[in-house]
XYZ file of C-alpha atoms in Angstrom:
394
model
C 36.611 6.175 35.120
C 33.042 5.500 34.047
C 30.855 3.522 36.392
C 30.192 -0.035 35.279
C 28.040 -2.835 36.590
C 26.655 -6.112 35.350
C 23.541 -8.001 36.415
C 22.570 -11.451 35.250
C 20.098 -13.338 37.391
C 18.873 -16.900 37.098
C 16.998 -18.859 39.738
C 15.471 -22.316 39.769
C 12.011 -22.993 41.094
C 11.517 -25.832 43.562
C 9.599 -27.793 40.927
C 12.810 -28.142 38.944
C 11.809 -25.846 36.111
C 14.283 -23.133 35.189
C 13.178 -19.499 35.205
C 15.553 -16.934 33.764
C 15.067 -13.348 34.878
C 16.067 -10.762 32.298
C 16.854 -8.090 34.865
C 19.333 -5.768 33.162
C 21.949 -5.545 30.390
C 24.960 -7.817 30.749
C 27.149 -4.713 31.035
C 26.353 -1.052 31.486
C 28.911 1.691 30.906
C 27.818 5.102 32.068
C 29.463 8.466 32.410
C 30.228 11.689 30.580
C 31.933 11.086 27.239
C 32.094 7.296 27.618
C 30.966 6.688 24.040
C 34.376 7.701 22.740
C 36.086 4.988 24.782
C 33.598 2.175 24.187
C 35.223 0.593 21.117
C 36.945 -2.128 23.106
C 33.681 -3.212 24.711
C 31.845 -3.303 21.381
C 34.776 -5.205 19.880
C 34.122 -8.058 22.298
C 30.723 -8.552 20.674
C 31.455 -8.215 16.955
C 33.390 -6.490 14.187
C 30.682 -6.080 11.537
C 28.091 -3.868 13.236
C 24.797 -2.793 11.748
C 23.806 0.515 13.318
C 20.056 1.094 13.487
C 18.801 4.634 14.081
C 15.838 6.807 13.159
C 15.563 9.213 10.264
C 16.417 12.122 12.547
C 19.312 10.424 14.348
C 21.008 8.516 11.518
C 23.410 11.348 10.692
C 24.084 11.930 14.369
C 24.869 8.253 14.884
C 27.391 8.309 12.065
C 29.033 11.444 13.443
C 29.220 10.017 16.975
C 30.198 6.456 16.127
C 32.519 6.943 13.163
C 35.471 8.102 15.318
C 34.856 5.224 17.702
C 34.636 2.562 15.022
C 37.446 4.030 12.923
C 39.909 2.963 15.597
C 39.054 -0.634 14.800
C 39.264 -2.564 11.573
C 35.483 -2.900 11.399
C 33.037 -2.976 8.553
C 30.130 -0.743 9.534
C 26.678 -0.381 7.962
C 23.974 2.109 8.869
C 20.224 1.765 8.408
C 17.158 3.741 9.433
C 14.125 2.056 10.938
C 12.001 4.883 9.532
C 9.566 6.458 11.964
C 8.141 3.408 13.753
C 9.202 -0.001 15.005
C 6.841 -1.806 12.638
C 6.763 -5.199 10.960
C 7.716 -3.887 7.518
C 10.712 -2.039 8.950
C 11.809 -5.096 10.916
C 11.720 -7.325 7.839
C 13.758 -4.832 5.826
C 16.343 -4.421 8.564
C 16.744 -8.171 9.016
C 17.470 -8.449 5.314
C 19.978 -5.600 5.537
C 21.713 -7.266 8.482
C 21.951 -10.567 6.657
C 23.313 -8.954 3.483
C 25.916 -7.076 5.542
C 26.746 -10.282 7.425
C 26.385 -8.315 10.624
C 27.639 -9.984 13.784
C 26.391 -7.308 16.199
C 23.477 -4.866 16.126
C 23.854 -1.360 17.564
C 20.708 0.602 18.402
C 21.240 4.357 18.511
C 18.472 6.799 19.362
C 15.181 6.906 21.247
C 12.876 4.152 22.403
C 11.644 3.026 18.986
C 15.173 2.819 17.558
C 16.321 0.756 20.523
C 13.238 -1.482 20.457
C 13.814 -2.096 16.745
C 17.492 -2.926 17.225
C 16.735 -5.301 20.095
C 14.067 -7.111 18.105
C 16.233 -7.469 14.978
C 19.061 -8.847 17.118
C 16.661 -11.184 18.914
C 15.287 -12.647 15.694
C 18.756 -13.041 14.140
C 20.271 -14.292 17.418
C 22.915 -11.594 17.436
C 24.307 -9.545 20.326
C 22.928 -6.043 20.668
C 24.307 -2.748 21.968
C 21.939 0.036 23.003
C 23.021 3.683 22.950
C 20.180 5.945 24.118
C 20.235 9.550 22.942
C 17.703 10.786 25.502
C 16.266 9.929 28.891
C 12.786 9.455 27.449
C 12.322 5.730 28.161
C 13.917 2.643 29.719
C 14.038 0.858 26.340
C 17.843 0.759 26.452
C 17.673 -1.530 29.489
C 14.782 -3.924 29.010
C 14.189 -7.287 27.337
C 11.021 -6.010 25.708
C 10.169 -4.394 22.375
C 6.968 -2.625 21.390
C 5.730 -3.063 17.814
C 3.591 -0.388 16.125
C 1.774 -0.046 12.836
C 3.393 2.003 10.107
C 1.226 4.933 11.202
C 2.326 4.616 14.831
C -0.573 2.721 16.428
C 0.535 0.312 19.151
C 0.004 -3.329 18.132
C 1.782 -5.650 20.570
C 4.941 -6.140 22.589
C 7.526 -8.890 22.332
C 9.312 -10.415 25.316
C 12.933 -10.949 24.315
C 15.225 -13.757 25.426
C 17.642 -11.387 27.162
C 18.402 -7.787 27.923
C 20.966 -5.947 25.757
C 24.507 -7.255 25.884
C 25.903 -3.757 26.343
C 24.320 -0.423 27.235
C 26.364 2.743 26.724
C 24.861 5.600 28.717
C 26.766 8.722 27.700
C 25.518 11.731 29.651
C 27.109 14.154 27.179
C 25.143 12.591 24.326
C 21.889 12.562 26.268
C 22.347 16.199 27.243
C 22.036 17.174 23.568
C 18.418 15.917 23.466
C 15.502 18.341 23.878
C 14.504 18.738 27.522
C 11.014 17.599 26.618
C 12.324 14.059 26.144
C 13.575 13.857 29.717
C 10.311 15.289 31.026
C 8.507 12.531 29.123
C 10.941 9.958 30.528
C 10.081 11.109 34.037
C 6.403 10.548 33.249
C 7.091 7.083 31.876
C 9.309 6.092 34.809
C 7.115 7.390 37.620
C 4.305 5.196 36.277
C 6.237 2.181 37.589
C 4.991 2.812 41.122
C 1.364 3.509 40.267
C 1.155 0.467 37.996
C 3.413 -2.032 39.813
C 1.754 -1.377 43.179
C -1.526 -2.454 41.554
C -0.391 -5.228 39.210
C 1.624 -6.965 41.951
C -1.604 -7.547 43.885
C -1.000 -9.227 47.237
C 2.028 -11.148 46.031
C 4.363 -12.376 48.754
C 7.136 -13.303 46.324
C 10.451 -11.832 47.399
C 11.469 -10.436 44.029
C 8.072 -8.905 43.315
C 8.006 -7.230 46.718
C 11.519 -5.929 46.031
C 10.514 -4.611 42.609
C 7.493 -2.780 44.022
C 9.610 -1.191 46.739
C 12.154 -0.099 44.117
C 9.277 1.452 42.191
C 8.323 3.420 45.303
C 11.907 4.610 45.695
C 11.966 5.566 42.012
C 8.800 7.626 42.475
C 10.296 9.437 45.466
C 13.550 10.180 43.629
C 11.664 11.690 40.715
C 9.289 13.713 42.880
C 12.201 15.124 44.853
C 14.847 15.672 42.183
C 13.177 16.207 38.805
C 12.504 19.947 39.046
C 16.073 20.691 40.128
C 17.533 18.366 37.508
C 15.613 20.035 34.696
C 17.013 23.419 35.748
C 20.580 22.070 35.804
C 21.222 19.859 32.734
C 24.432 17.896 33.040
C 24.645 18.321 36.801
C 25.006 15.490 39.302
C 21.312 15.573 40.164
C 20.450 15.591 36.441
C 22.594 12.467 35.962
C 20.787 10.812 38.872
C 17.436 11.463 37.207
C 18.777 10.051 33.918
C 19.891 6.928 35.806
C 16.372 6.697 37.227
C 14.503 6.993 33.922
C 16.833 4.836 31.806
C 18.239 2.273 34.237
C 16.209 1.887 37.416
C 12.859 1.982 35.623
C 13.966 -0.875 33.383
C 15.414 -2.982 36.194
C 12.111 -2.839 38.096
C 10.234 -4.486 35.236
C 13.015 -7.020 34.794
C 13.079 -7.971 38.463
C 9.325 -8.109 38.978
C 8.391 -9.419 35.537
C 4.881 -9.105 34.148
C 3.447 -8.623 37.631
C 5.353 -5.354 38.004
C 4.826 -3.755 34.646
C 1.914 -2.037 33.027
C -1.712 -1.512 34.037
C -4.120 1.253 33.015
C -1.571 4.025 32.381
C 0.104 2.178 29.515
C -3.217 0.784 28.295
C -4.488 4.345 27.889
C -1.265 5.224 26.062
C -1.839 2.330 23.679
C -5.376 3.477 22.978
C -4.313 7.048 22.281
C -1.813 5.899 19.629
C -4.789 4.777 17.527
C -6.246 8.249 17.127
C -4.736 11.165 15.264
C -4.508 14.836 16.085
C -1.942 14.795 18.876
C 1.770 15.458 18.851
C 2.560 13.874 22.195
C 5.334 11.355 22.789
C 5.292 8.066 24.697
C 6.020 9.240 28.240
C 3.607 12.149 27.968
C 0.730 9.822 27.114
C 1.763 7.440 29.899
C 1.894 10.303 32.417
C -1.642 11.297 31.442
C -2.604 7.624 31.705
C -1.499 7.561 35.353
C -4.032 10.264 36.105
C -6.713 8.257 34.297
C -5.852 5.167 36.346
C -5.983 7.101 39.621
C -9.269 8.689 38.547
C -10.728 5.215 37.933
C -9.644 4.080 41.398
C -11.146 7.235 42.840
C -14.456 6.994 40.956
C -15.082 3.256 41.171
C -13.617 2.448 44.567
C -13.989 5.790 46.368
C -10.255 5.465 46.948
C -9.133 8.578 48.805
C -5.456 7.623 48.548
C -5.827 7.628 44.762
C -7.534 11.020 44.949
C -4.687 12.427 47.031
C -2.078 10.896 44.710
C -3.792 12.441 41.683
C -3.747 15.886 43.253
C -0.085 15.466 44.172
C 0.765 14.458 40.605
C -1.188 17.357 39.123
C 1.003 19.778 41.073
C 4.149 17.876 40.081
C 3.123 17.778 36.419
C 2.459 21.523 36.426
C 5.906 22.136 37.884
C 7.875 20.141 35.311
C 5.590 20.368 32.260
C 3.826 17.015 31.981
C 0.298 16.887 30.480
C -2.583 16.925 32.925
C -5.461 16.436 30.481
C -6.397 15.749 26.869
C -5.919 19.383 25.900
C -2.294 19.267 27.016
C -1.824 16.236 24.748
C -3.073 18.238 21.774
C -6.505 16.620 21.955
C -8.549 19.514 23.270
C -11.037 19.152 20.409
C -11.291 15.353 20.479
C -14.686 14.011 19.447
C -16.536 11.477 21.515
C -16.089 9.028 18.632
C -12.284 9.285 18.823
C -12.403 9.081 22.595
C -14.432 5.897 22.292
C -11.916 4.452 19.820
C -9.061 5.062 22.253
C -11.071 3.576 25.111
C -12.001 0.489 23.069
C -8.348 -0.219 22.340
C -7.422 0.325 25.985
C -10.148 -2.133 27.025
C -9.458 -4.935 24.535
C -9.484 -8.393 26.182
C -5.677 -8.684 26.219
C -5.138 -5.212 27.667
C -3.196 -4.750 30.887
C -5.965 -2.489 32.149
C -7.633 -5.693 33.332
C -4.917 -5.996 35.984
C -6.936 -3.445 37.934
C -8.683 -5.121 40.889
C -12.086 -4.069 39.573
C -13.945 -4.212 36.287
C -13.911 -1.129 34.042
C -16.495 -0.576 31.315
C -16.328 1.796 28.376
C -18.393 4.612 29.854
C -16.326 4.627 33.055
C -13.007 4.774 31.238
C -14.200 7.583 28.982
C -15.422 9.483 32.024
C -12.040 9.124 33.685
C -10.225 10.227 30.527
C -12.084 13.549 30.425
C -11.894 14.262 34.158
C -8.220 13.909 35.086
C -8.156 17.408 36.580
C -11.554 17.169 38.319
C -11.924 18.190 41.961
C -11.748 15.234 44.277
C -15.464 15.469 45.041
C -16.622 15.319 41.390
C -18.906 12.285 41.173
C -21.304 12.968 38.302
C -18.904 12.817 35.368
C -20.063 9.407 34.161
C -23.616 10.610 33.691
C -22.523 13.758 31.869
C -20.353 11.850 29.398
C -22.953 9.188 28.666
C -25.528 11.751 27.513
C -23.376 13.302 24.783
C -23.835 12.472 21.113
C -21.089 10.575 19.302
C -20.270 13.471 16.983
C -19.921 16.104 19.681
C -16.627 17.349 21.015
C -15.786 16.455 24.573
């Protein structure tokens, strides 16, 4: 029998106002081969599903879901979101859903497919099912969608009214994804500790403290189990790492809210999406962003714990294949102009980088971005970067 659990949390503040916590999907079904037995659960939500997938996963979604849906007297429609969760794609998909008279949205694929499906369902007030095809992100779990430009530049995120109504985590399906996606998911998930431990500040709130401690546990699980899991796809330890990247990472943000989400690591990711020339995926950029954040703490606060953490992560990244520097992201020949563009985006007034307990200026961020692998005693990087011309390569 597949494992199942449901979480729905609401608590009332003493002032009388109601605060709803979107902690996790209403129901999660997980296990090997569970997709083939999920028809009854989907049937509780609707009988006219619109399946949203990406260009590369649309055919796979039809192959995987057709046998499931064929057992029911359902009217199914399929649609691709294209290559990005962007405003034009969202408008087109909403129109498709309305024309199909869809009563449930099913997101099938990676993070952008799931974010798109969640946002379409949110705007049309329909239930949504998420079916992740890799362990690359926690998008299948969260009440949050990221919106990008048509070219893939991060624009903004949208807080949704609830987490998905149903999450189907089929280990057999996820095992078919390239291993690189899970490696990226590990990078994205491990950021929870390095960001939440900063963004939570000195909060004494019970749920925020709990979320931060879960983030620490998540970090330890990934540090201890990732290398073994990657060598043994489909194994018990591999499944535990999938649970960590897809489920636990998402629950932490849901439990702790905005105070336990993103800081500099994701801000750097957002900036990098605005420059071309790299072929990296979300979790890879976030993993690199963790090193940038630690480097900032090290440079600007003389934080030796941050220095030690950066060295520990560099060894871990080398072991499992996460990027340690711009070159590993495909940006070895980045110009100072492009680096400045990425830094400007990361430092915009609404950026989560300002959750850091100290002020960061452009020159400092750029220095950190080019020195993620520096020895712990390197202290003159800022001066070296500031003297370069804008057209030179870093």
